[in-house]
XYZ file of C-alpha atoms in Angstrom:
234
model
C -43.344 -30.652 2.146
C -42.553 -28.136 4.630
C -38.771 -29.484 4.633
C -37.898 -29.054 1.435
C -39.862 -25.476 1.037
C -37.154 -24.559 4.380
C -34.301 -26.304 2.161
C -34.763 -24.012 -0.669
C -35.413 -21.050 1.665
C -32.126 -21.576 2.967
C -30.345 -22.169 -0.316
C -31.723 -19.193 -1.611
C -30.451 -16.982 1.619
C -27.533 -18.480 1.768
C -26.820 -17.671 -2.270
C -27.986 -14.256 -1.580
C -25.667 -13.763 1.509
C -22.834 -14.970 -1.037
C -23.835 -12.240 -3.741
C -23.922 -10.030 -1.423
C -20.550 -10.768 0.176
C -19.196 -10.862 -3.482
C -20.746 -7.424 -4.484
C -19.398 -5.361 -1.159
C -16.023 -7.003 -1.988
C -16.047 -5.951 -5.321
C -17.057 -2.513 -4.249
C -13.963 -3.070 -0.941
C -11.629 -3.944 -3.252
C -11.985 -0.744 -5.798
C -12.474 1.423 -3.410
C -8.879 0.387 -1.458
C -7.277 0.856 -5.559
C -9.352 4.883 -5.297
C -7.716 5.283 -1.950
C -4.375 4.177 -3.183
C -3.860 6.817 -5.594
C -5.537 9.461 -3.893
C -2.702 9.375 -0.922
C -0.407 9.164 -3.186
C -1.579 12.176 -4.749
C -2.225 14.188 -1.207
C 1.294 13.323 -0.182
C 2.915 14.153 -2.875
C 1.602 17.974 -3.116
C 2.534 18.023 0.617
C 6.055 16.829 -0.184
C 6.049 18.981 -2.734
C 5.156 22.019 -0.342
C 7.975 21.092 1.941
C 10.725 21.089 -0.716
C 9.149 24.907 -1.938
C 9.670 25.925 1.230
C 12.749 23.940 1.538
C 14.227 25.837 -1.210
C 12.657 29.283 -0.421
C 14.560 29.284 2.361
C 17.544 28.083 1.468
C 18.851 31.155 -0.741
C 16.823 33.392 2.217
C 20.174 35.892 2.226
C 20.161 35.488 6.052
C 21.806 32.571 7.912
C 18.670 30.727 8.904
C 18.760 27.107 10.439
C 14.655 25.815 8.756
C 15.983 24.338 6.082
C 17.221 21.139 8.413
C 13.755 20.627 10.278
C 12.016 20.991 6.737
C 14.673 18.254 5.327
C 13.576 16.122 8.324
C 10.244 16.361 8.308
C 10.039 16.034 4.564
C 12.252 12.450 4.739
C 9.186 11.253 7.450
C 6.874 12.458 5.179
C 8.415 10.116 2.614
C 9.170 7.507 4.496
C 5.883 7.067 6.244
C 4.203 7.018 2.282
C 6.268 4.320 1.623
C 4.605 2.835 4.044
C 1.568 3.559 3.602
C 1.856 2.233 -0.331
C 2.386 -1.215 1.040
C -0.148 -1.272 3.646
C -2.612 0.130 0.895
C -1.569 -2.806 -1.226
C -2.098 -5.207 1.570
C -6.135 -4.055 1.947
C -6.258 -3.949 -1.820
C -5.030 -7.658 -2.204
C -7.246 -9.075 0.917
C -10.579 -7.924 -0.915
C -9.057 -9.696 -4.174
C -8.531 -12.778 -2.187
C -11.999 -12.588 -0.946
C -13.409 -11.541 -3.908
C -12.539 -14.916 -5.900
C -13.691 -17.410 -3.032
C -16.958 -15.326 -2.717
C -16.725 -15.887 -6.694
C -15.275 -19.508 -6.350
C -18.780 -19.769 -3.812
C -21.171 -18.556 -6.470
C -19.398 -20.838 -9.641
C -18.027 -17.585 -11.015
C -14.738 -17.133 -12.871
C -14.641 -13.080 -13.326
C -10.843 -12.794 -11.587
C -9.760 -16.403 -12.250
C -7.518 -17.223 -15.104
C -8.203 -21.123 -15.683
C -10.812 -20.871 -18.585
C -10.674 -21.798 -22.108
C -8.553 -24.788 -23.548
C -5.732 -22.357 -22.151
C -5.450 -19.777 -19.869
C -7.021 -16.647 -19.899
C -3.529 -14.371 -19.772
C -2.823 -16.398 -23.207
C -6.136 -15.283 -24.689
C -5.638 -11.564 -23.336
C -1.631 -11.473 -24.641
C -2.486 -13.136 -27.683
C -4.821 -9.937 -28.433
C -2.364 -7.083 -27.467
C 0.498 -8.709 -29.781
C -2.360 -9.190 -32.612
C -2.341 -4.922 -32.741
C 0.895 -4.860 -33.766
C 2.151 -1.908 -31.653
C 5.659 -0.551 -31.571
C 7.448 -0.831 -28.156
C 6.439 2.846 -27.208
C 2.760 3.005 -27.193
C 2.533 -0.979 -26.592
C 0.553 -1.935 -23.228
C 3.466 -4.167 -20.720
C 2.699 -6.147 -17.532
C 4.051 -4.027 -15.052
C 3.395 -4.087 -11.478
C 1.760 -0.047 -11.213
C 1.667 -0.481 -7.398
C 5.810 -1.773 -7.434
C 6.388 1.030 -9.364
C 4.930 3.377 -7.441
C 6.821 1.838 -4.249
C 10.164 2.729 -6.198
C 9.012 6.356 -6.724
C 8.679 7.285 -2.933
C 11.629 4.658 -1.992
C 14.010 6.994 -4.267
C 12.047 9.817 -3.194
C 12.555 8.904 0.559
C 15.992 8.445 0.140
C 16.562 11.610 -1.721
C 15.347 13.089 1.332
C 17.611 11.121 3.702
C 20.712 12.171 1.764
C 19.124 16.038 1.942
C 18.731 15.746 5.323
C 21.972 14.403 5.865
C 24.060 17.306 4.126
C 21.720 19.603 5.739
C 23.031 18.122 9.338
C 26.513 18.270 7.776
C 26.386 21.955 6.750
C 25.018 22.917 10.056
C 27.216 21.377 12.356
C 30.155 22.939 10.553
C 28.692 26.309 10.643
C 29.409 25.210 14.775
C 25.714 26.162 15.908
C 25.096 27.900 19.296
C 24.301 25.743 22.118
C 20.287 27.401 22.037
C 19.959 25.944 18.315
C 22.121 22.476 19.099
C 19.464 22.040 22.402
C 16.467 23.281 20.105
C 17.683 20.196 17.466
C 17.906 17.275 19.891
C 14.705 18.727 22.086
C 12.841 18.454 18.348
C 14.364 15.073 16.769
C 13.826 13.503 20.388
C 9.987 14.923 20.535
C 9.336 13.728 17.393
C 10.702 10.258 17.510
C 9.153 9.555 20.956
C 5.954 10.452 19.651
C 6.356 8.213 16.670
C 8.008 5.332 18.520
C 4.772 5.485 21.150
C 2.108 6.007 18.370
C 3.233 2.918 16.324
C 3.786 0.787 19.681
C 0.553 2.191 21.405
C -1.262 2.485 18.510
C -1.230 -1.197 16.785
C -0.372 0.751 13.770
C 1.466 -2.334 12.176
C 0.203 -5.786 12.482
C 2.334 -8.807 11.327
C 1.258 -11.977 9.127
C 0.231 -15.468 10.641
C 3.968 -16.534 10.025
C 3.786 -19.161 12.524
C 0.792 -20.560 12.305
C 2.083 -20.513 8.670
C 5.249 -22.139 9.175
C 5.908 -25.284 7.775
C 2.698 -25.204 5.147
C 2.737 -25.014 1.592
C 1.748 -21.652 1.231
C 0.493 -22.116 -2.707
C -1.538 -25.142 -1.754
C -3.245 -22.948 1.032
C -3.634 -19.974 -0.814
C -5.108 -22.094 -4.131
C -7.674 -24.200 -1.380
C -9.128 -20.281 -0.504
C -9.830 -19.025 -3.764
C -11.351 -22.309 -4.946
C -13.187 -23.260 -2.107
C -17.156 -23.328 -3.087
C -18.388 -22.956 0.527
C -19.315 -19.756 2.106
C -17.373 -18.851 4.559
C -17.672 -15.820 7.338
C -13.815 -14.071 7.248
C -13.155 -12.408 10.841
């Protein structure tokens, strides 16, 4: 008698470790999609300071040589949110992935498609054509997060080709040595400092390639999100 009452006991912790694995992933995986956009939105008003001042400067009536460390640091600035856009896409897709096998572990099918006598994305288009929009207002399947990645990419490389003709204008001008040591002392400061901090500071961590290599990568990512056993992720 005592077995079974231990049995249930541990079916019944073991179902409530799984909701509550489910419900903090849930909560992970909205709160990385928050994040997202807020950075976005903090970077670009910082971006947007640097090109004010950028510009302020630039029809300053004295010959004055800001305007090509602002260009710089503006171009890391962009860079380093393109980067961040796809590392805050990376977070935001783990918690999905754990979010349907903690689903997959509690019989769920919230973020799963297979339901119906088709799939659910027929259902859901099938209901969007049915209001008969024109091709303005009507709701399309893009990626938001690509999108955003091709913002700060052409942003980014605006910035490059700024700093470039910046570089080109100021060399011409044929700088004094002071300013031509003051430029190389700066770019070679900062891109120590960020060559150490990303190689110091495990900043960038690849995937599992080879342990991956050779696999079929659906089959293992389809055996995760419909596997009905618990599991503990590192």
């Amino acid at each position: 008698m005592s077995s079974i009452t231990e049995t249930k006991n541990v079916g019944t912790t073991t179902e409530q470790i799984a909701k509550l694995e489910y419900e903090k992933a849930i909560s992970l995986r909205n709160f990385e999609i928050d994040l997202f956009w807020k950075r976005s939105w903090f970077f670009g008003v910082l971006l947007l300071s640097i090109i004010a001042g950028f510009y302020t400067l630039k029809i300053s009536p004295k010959p004055i040589f800001a305007p090509i460390f602002l260009s710089f640091i503006g171009l890391l600035t962009a860079f380093f949110q393109c980067l961040m856009n796809r590392g805050s896409k990376y977070w935001h897709e783990r918690w999905e992935f754990v979010t349907m096998n903690r689903e997959s572990a509690l019989g769920l099918a919230i973020n799963k498609t297979k339901m119906f006598s088709k799939t659910e994305r027929y259902y859901i288009d099938a209901c969007i054509l049915a209001k008969d929009e024109n091709i303005l207002t009507q709701s399309h399947r893009f990626s938001v997060s690509k999108l955003t990645f091709l913002v700060w990419d052409i942003v980014c490389i605006c910035c490059l080709l700024v700093w470039i003709n910046e570089s080109i204008q100021i060399f011409s001008l044929k700088p004094n040595w002071d300013f031509t040591i003051t430029l190389i002392v700066f770019y070679t400061t900062i891109v120590t400092y960020i060559y150490i901090f990303f190689k110091k500071g495990k900043v960038f961590e690849g995937f599992m390639r080879k342990e991956l290599q050779g696999k079929n990568l659906k089959e293992e990512s389809e055996n995760y999100v419909q596997n009905r056993t618990l599991q503990i992720l590192e």
